[in-house]
Amino acid sequence: MTNTFIDIGIDSQSKWGQKVCGDTLIAKYIPEQGRVVAILSDGLGSGIKASVLSTLTASMALKYLENNLDIVKAASVIMRTLPLCQIRQISYATFSIIDIASDLTVNIVEYDTPSLLFFSNNEFAPIERKTVDVANFNRPAVLHLSKITASKNDRIIFHTDGLNQSGLGKRGTPYGWGTDGIKEFLRSLVLKFPHMSARAMAKQLVNQANVYDGWQCGDDTTCGVIYFRDPRPLLITTGPPIQQSSDSLLAQQFRGFKGTKVICGDTTAKILARELNLKITLDVRRGNNDIPPLAHMDGTELVTEGMVTLNKAFEYLSAKQLPVFSHDNAALSLANTLLDHDEIRFLIGTKINDANITLNNASVETRYTIVKKLAHLLEERYLKRVSLQII
């Protein structure tokens, strides 16, 4: 894997009146092969039935790719497995498969989904596609195959038809938003925010589709964005060192880190403030009943309380979607900061804090345990590069 980080952002909105989205998007890093794969599937119809079909399709594709089955072979097997709708004579699910090698060669298979977009050098680059005929229950079906080589700052945008068909039949968009409209919107986004994260861009696209639908989506709408960029490093320091003699080492590593810095823990913050001769300012206006407020220290992005905030951030990141952002919520600020960075280093002090011993809350775990769980979640679900160091 090159030093280019592959940032993948996902956002979705279920059809108006449905509690479950019928689309599924799975992304995974396969470390043994240095590959990143992303699979998007759109189940026929909407609701739970569509969700089951798309989940089955995406899961099959992921399993085949994890076992190093050729991407075209995998797609062909899936095509022959998918049942046909007897009424409409179409497959019960469509899919796009994106397989990114360690040298940033990208192999793509698309079946009956909107053509993905490749944004390179501040313009949409053409993609050469070839077709492969695959029989599906004796009914001809066509796979579209393509290969591109990505470079730093390139983006791939892929989505279900709920995005390009949003606004269909509405004044101003009688034929839907359309691919040309999506391209124009993306150009303006990149012009205004050239370093926008994949997560933020996917959310902007789905939100705009929702606007065109009058906030009542006519179909399940899912968008994925892949952004090839320099990694964004983050240091999270939490917990005092087990030996007080290591306080200066903690401060030295914190000061020397090149990237964004976060402190989780009152005692940790006091140690660093003392060692670095800095002042901590508590923002008592920004807090709520469940989560302690933020503090401020020069050169630090966030200063939060420790255990409660870490546990709550883990809870937020474990959910399907984060709550609406609030500056008053330190745990939500921490969760968003984690998602906005790629190479995340935890510097963990293992001294037991007396406040945690007396904290009467069974949901609050030991610091190292919660950090390990958080690290695993960030690696598996969000494809972050995470390292842990005990001090």
CSV table of N, CA and C in Angstrom, one decimal, residues 295-382:
chain,number,residue,atom,x,y,z
A,295,ALA,N,-12.8,21.5,27.2
A,295,ALA,CA,-11.9,22.5,27.7
A,295,ALA,C,-11.0,22.9,26.6
A,296,HIS,N,-10.1,23.9,26.8
A,296,HIS,CA,-9.3,24.4,25.7
A,296,HIS,C,-7.8,24.5,26.2
A,297,MET,N,-6.9,24.1,25.3
A,297,MET,CA,-5.5,24.3,25.6
A,297,MET,C,-4.8,24.6,24.3
A,298,ASP,N,-3.9,25.6,24.3
A,298,ASP,CA,-3.2,26.0,23.1
A,298,ASP,C,-2.6,24.8,22.4
A,299,GLY,N,-2.7,24.7,21.1
A,299,GLY,CA,-2.1,23.7,20.3
A,299,GLY,C,-2.8,22.3,20.3
A,300,THR,N,-4.0,22.3,20.9
A,300,THR,CA,-4.8,21.1,21.0
A,300,THR,C,-6.2,21.2,20.4
A,301,GLU,N,-6.6,20.3,19.6
A,301,GLU,CA,-7.9,20.4,18.9
A,301,GLU,C,-9.0,20.3,19.9
A,302,LEU,N,-8.9,19.2,20.7
A,302,LEU,CA,-10.0,19.0,21.7
A,302,LEU,C,-9.3,18.6,23.1
A,303,VAL,N,-9.9,19.0,24.1
A,303,VAL,CA,-9.6,18.6,25.5
A,303,VAL,C,-10.9,18.2,26.1
A,304,THR,N,-11.1,16.9,26.4
A,304,THR,CA,-12.3,16.3,26.9
A,304,THR,C,-12.0,15.6,28.2
A,305,GLU,N,-13.1,15.3,28.9
A,305,GLU,CA,-13.0,14.3,30.0
A,305,GLU,C,-12.7,12.9,29.4
A,306,GLY,N,-12.3,12.0,30.3
A,306,GLY,CA,-11.8,10.7,29.8
A,306,GLY,C,-12.8,9.6,29.5
A,307,MET,N,-13.1,8.9,30.5
A,307,MET,CA,-13.8,7.6,30.4
A,307,MET,C,-15.2,7.7,29.8
A,308,VAL,N,-15.9,8.6,30.4
A,308,VAL,CA,-17.3,8.8,30.0
A,308,VAL,C,-17.4,9.2,28.5
A,309,THR,N,-16.5,10.2,28.2
A,309,THR,CA,-16.5,10.7,26.8
A,309,THR,C,-16.0,9.6,25.8
A,310,LEU,N,-15.0,8.8,26.1
A,310,LEU,CA,-14.5,7.8,25.3
A,310,LEU,C,-15.6,6.7,25.0
A,311,ASN,N,-16.3,6.3,26.1
A,311,ASN,CA,-17.4,5.3,26.0
A,311,ASN,C,-18.5,5.9,25.1
A,312,LYS,N,-18.9,7.1,25.3
A,312,LYS,CA,-20.0,7.7,24.5
A,312,LYS,C,-19.6,7.8,23.1
A,313,ALA,N,-18.3,8.2,22.8
A,313,ALA,CA,-17.9,8.3,21.4
A,313,ALA,C,-17.9,6.9,20.8
A,314,PHE,N,-17.5,5.9,21.5
A,314,PHE,CA,-17.6,4.5,21.0
A,314,PHE,C,-19.1,4.2,20.6
A,315,GLU,N,-20.0,4.5,21.5
A,315,GLU,CA,-21.4,4.3,21.3
A,315,GLU,C,-21.9,5.0,20.0
A,316,TYR,N,-21.5,6.2,19.9
A,316,TYR,CA,-21.9,7.0,18.6
A,316,TYR,C,-21.4,6.3,17.4
A,317,LEU,N,-20.1,5.9,17.4
A,317,LEU,CA,-19.5,5.3,16.2
A,317,LEU,C,-20.0,3.9,15.9
A,318,SER,N,-20.5,3.3,16.9
A,318,SER,CA,-21.1,1.9,16.7
A,318,SER,C,-22.4,2.0,16.1
A,319,ALA,N,-23.1,3.1,16.2
A,319,ALA,CA,-24.4,3.2,15.6
A,319,ALA,C,-24.4,3.3,14.1
A,320,LYS,N,-25.5,3.2,13.4
A,320,LYS,CA,-25.5,3.2,12.0
A,320,LYS,C,-25.2,4.6,11.5
A,321,GLN,N,-25.7,5.7,12.2
A,321,GLN,CA,-25.4,7.0,11.8
A,321,GLN,C,-25.1,7.9,13.0
A,322,LEU,N,-24.2,8.8,12.9
A,322,LEU,CA,-24.0,9.7,14.0
A,322,LEU,C,-25.1,10.7,14.2
A,323,PRO,N,-25.4,11.1,15.5
A,323,PRO,CA,-26.4,12.1,15.7
A,323,PRO,C,-26.1,13.4,15.0
A,324,VAL,N,-27.0,14.3,14.9
A,324,VAL,CA,-26.8,15.6,14.4
A,324,VAL,C,-25.7,16.3,15.2
A,325,PHE,N,-24.7,16.9,14.6
A,325,PHE,CA,-23.6,17.5,15.3
A,325,PHE,C,-24.0,18.6,16.2
A,326,SER,N,-23.4,18.7,17.4
A,326,SER,CA,-23.7,19.7,18.4
A,326,SER,C,-22.4,20.1,19.0
A,327,HIS,N,-22.1,21.4,19.1
A,327,HIS,CA,-20.9,21.9,19.7
A,327,HIS,C,-20.9,21.7,21.2
A,328,ASP,N,-22.0,21.4,21.8
A,328,ASP,CA,-22.2,21.2,23.2
A,328,ASP,C,-21.8,19.8,23.6
A,329,ASN,N,-21.6,18.9,22.7
A,329,ASN,CA,-21.4,17.5,22.9
A,329,ASN,C,-20.0,17.1,22.7
A,330,ALA,N,-19.2,16.9,23.8
A,330,ALA,CA,-17.8,16.6,23.6
A,330,ALA,C,-17.6,15.3,23.0
A,331,ALA,N,-18.4,14.3,23.3
A,331,ALA,CA,-18.2,12.9,22.7
A,331,ALA,C,-18.5,12.9,21.3
A,332,LEU,N,-19.5,13.7,20.8
A,332,LEU,CA,-19.8,13.8,19.4
A,332,LEU,C,-18.7,14.5,18.7
A,333,SER,N,-18.1,15.6,19.3
A,333,SER,CA,-17.0,16.2,18.7
A,333,SER,C,-15.8,15.3,18.6
A,334,LEU,N,-15.6,14.4,19.6
A,334,LEU,CA,-14.5,13.5,19.5
A,334,LEU,C,-14.7,12.4,18.4
A,335,ALA,N,-16.0,11.9,18.3
A,335,ALA,CA,-16.3,11.0,17.2
A,335,ALA,C,-16.1,11.6,15.8
A,336,ASN,N,-16.5,12.8,15.6
A,336,ASN,CA,-16.3,13.4,14.3
A,336,ASN,C,-14.8,13.7,14.0
A,337,THR,N,-14.1,14.0,15.1
A,337,THR,CA,-12.6,14.2,14.9
A,337,THR,C,-12.0,12.9,14.5
A,338,LEU,N,-12.4,11.8,15.1
A,338,LEU,CA,-11.8,10.5,14.7
A,338,LEU,C,-12.1,10.2,13.2
A,339,LEU,N,-13.3,10.5,12.8
A,339,LEU,CA,-13.7,10.1,11.4
A,339,LEU,C,-13.0,11.0,10.4
A,340,ASP,N,-12.7,12.2,10.8
A,340,ASP,CA,-12.0,13.2,9.9
A,340,ASP,C,-10.5,12.9,9.8
A,341,HIS,N,-10.0,11.9,10.5
A,341,HIS,CA,-8.5,11.6,10.4
A,341,HIS,C,-8.3,10.2,10.0
A,342,ASP,N,-7.1,9.8,9.6
A,342,ASP,CA,-6.9,8.5,9.0
A,342,ASP,C,-5.9,7.7,9.8
A,343,GLU,N,-4.7,8.3,10.2
A,343,GLU,CA,-3.7,7.6,10.9
A,343,GLU,C,-3.9,8.0,12.4
A,344,ILE,N,-4.4,7.2,13.2
A,344,ILE,CA,-4.8,7.5,14.6
A,344,ILE,C,-3.9,6.8,15.5
A,345,ARG,N,-3.3,7.5,16.4
A,345,ARG,CA,-2.4,7.0,17.4
A,345,ARG,C,-2.9,7.3,18.7
A,346,PHE,N,-3.1,6.2,19.5
A,346,PHE,CA,-3.5,6.4,20.9
A,346,PHE,C,-2.3,6.2,21.8
A,347,LEU,N,-2.1,7.2,22.7
A,347,LEU,CA,-1.0,7.2,23.7
A,347,LEU,C,-1.7,7.0,25.0
A,348,ILE,N,-1.6,5.8,25.6
A,348,ILE,CA,-2.4,5.4,26.7
A,348,ILE,C,-1.6,5.3,28.0
A,349,GLY,N,-2.0,6.1,29.0
A,349,GLY,CA,-1.5,5.9,30.3
A,349,GLY,C,-2.3,4.9,31.1
A,350,THR,N,-1.7,4.1,31.9
A,350,THR,CA,-2.5,3.0,32.5
A,350,THR,C,-2.6,3.1,34.0
A,351,LYS,N,-2.2,4.3,34.5
A,351,LYS,CA,-2.4,4.5,35.9
A,351,LYS,C,-3.9,4.6,36.2
A,352,ILE,N,-4.4,3.9,37.3
A,352,ILE,CA,-5.8,3.9,37.6
A,352,ILE,C,-6.2,5.3,38.3
A,353,ASN,N,-7.2,5.9,37.7
A,353,ASN,CA,-7.6,7.2,38.2
A,353,ASN,C,-8.6,6.9,39.3
A,354,ASP,N,-8.4,7.6,40.5
A,354,ASP,CA,-9.3,7.4,41.6
A,354,ASP,C,-10.7,7.8,41.3
A,355,ALA,N,-10.9,8.7,40.4
A,355,ALA,CA,-12.3,9.1,40.0
A,355,ALA,C,-13.0,8.0,39.3
A,356,ASN,N,-12.3,7.2,38.6
A,356,ASN,CA,-12.9,6.1,37.9
A,356,ASN,C,-13.2,4.9,38.8
A,357,ILE,N,-12.4,4.8,39.9
A,357,ILE,CA,-12.7,3.7,40.9
A,357,ILE,C,-14.1,4.0,41.5
A,358,THR,N,-14.3,5.2,41.8
A,358,THR,CA,-15.6,5.6,42.6
A,358,THR,C,-16.7,5.9,41.6
A,359,LEU,N,-16.5,5.9,40.3
A,359,LEU,CA,-17.5,6.2,39.4
A,359,LEU,C,-18.5,5.1,39.4
A,360,ASN,N,-19.8,5.3,39.8
A,360,ASN,CA,-20.8,4.3,39.9
A,360,ASN,C,-21.5,4.1,38.6
A,361,ASN,N,-20.9,3.6,37.6
A,361,ASN,CA,-21.5,3.4,36.3
A,361,ASN,C,-20.9,2.1,35.6
A,362,ALA,N,-21.7,1.1,35.5
A,362,ALA,CA,-21.2,-0.2,35.0
A,362,ALA,C,-20.9,-0.1,33.6
A,363,SER,N,-21.4,0.9,32.8
A,363,SER,CA,-21.1,0.9,31.4
A,363,SER,C,-19.7,1.5,31.1
A,364,VAL,N,-19.1,2.1,32.1
A,364,VAL,CA,-17.8,2.7,32.0
A,364,VAL,C,-16.7,1.6,32.2
A,365,GLU,N,-15.9,1.3,31.1
A,365,GLU,CA,-14.9,0.3,31.2
A,365,GLU,C,-13.6,0.8,31.5
A,366,THR,N,-12.6,-0.1,31.7
A,366,THR,CA,-11.2,0.4,31.9
A,366,THR,C,-10.8,1.1,30.7
A,367,ARG,N,-9.8,2.0,30.9
A,367,ARG,CA,-9.4,2.9,29.7
A,367,ARG,C,-8.8,2.0,28.6
A,368,TYR,N,-7.9,1.1,28.9
A,368,TYR,CA,-7.3,0.3,27.9
A,368,TYR,C,-8.3,-0.5,27.1
A,369,THR,N,-9.3,-1.1,27.8
A,369,THR,CA,-10.3,-1.9,27.2
A,369,THR,C,-11.1,-1.1,26.2
A,370,ILE,N,-11.6,0.1,26.6
A,370,ILE,CA,-12.4,0.9,25.7
A,370,ILE,C,-11.6,1.4,24.5
A,371,VAL,N,-10.3,1.7,24.7
A,371,VAL,CA,-9.5,2.2,23.6
A,371,VAL,C,-9.3,1.1,22.6
A,372,LYS,N,-9.1,-0.2,23.1
A,372,LYS,CA,-8.9,-1.3,22.2
A,372,LYS,C,-10.2,-1.5,21.4
A,373,LYS,N,-11.3,-1.5,22.0
A,373,LYS,CA,-12.6,-1.6,21.3
A,373,LYS,C,-12.8,-0.5,20.3
A,374,LEU,N,-12.4,0.7,20.7
A,374,LEU,CA,-12.6,1.8,19.8
A,374,LEU,C,-11.6,1.7,18.6
A,375,ALA,N,-10.4,1.2,18.8
A,375,ALA,CA,-9.4,1.0,17.8
A,375,ALA,C,-9.9,0.0,16.8
A,376,HIS,N,-10.4,-1.1,17.3
A,376,HIS,CA,-10.9,-2.2,16.4
A,376,HIS,C,-12.1,-1.7,15.6
A,377,LEU,N,-13.0,-0.9,16.1
A,377,LEU,CA,-14.1,-0.4,15.4
A,377,LEU,C,-13.6,0.5,14.3
A,378,LEU,N,-12.7,1.4,14.6
A,378,LEU,CA,-12.1,2.3,13.6
A,378,LEU,C,-11.4,1.6,12.5
A,379,GLU,N,-10.8,0.5,12.8
A,379,GLU,CA,-10.1,-0.2,11.7
A,379,GLU,C,-11.1,-1.0,10.8
A,380,GLU,N,-12.0,-1.7,11.5
A,380,GLU,CA,-12.9,-2.6,10.7
A,380,GLU,C,-14.0,-1.9,10.0
A,381,ARG,N,-14.6,-1.0,10.6
A,381,ARG,CA,-15.8,-0.3,10.0
A,381,ARG,C,-15.4,0.9,9.2
A,382,TYR,N,-14.4,1.7,9.7
A,382,TYR,CA,-14.0,2.9,9.1
A,382,TYR,C,-12.7,2.9,8.3
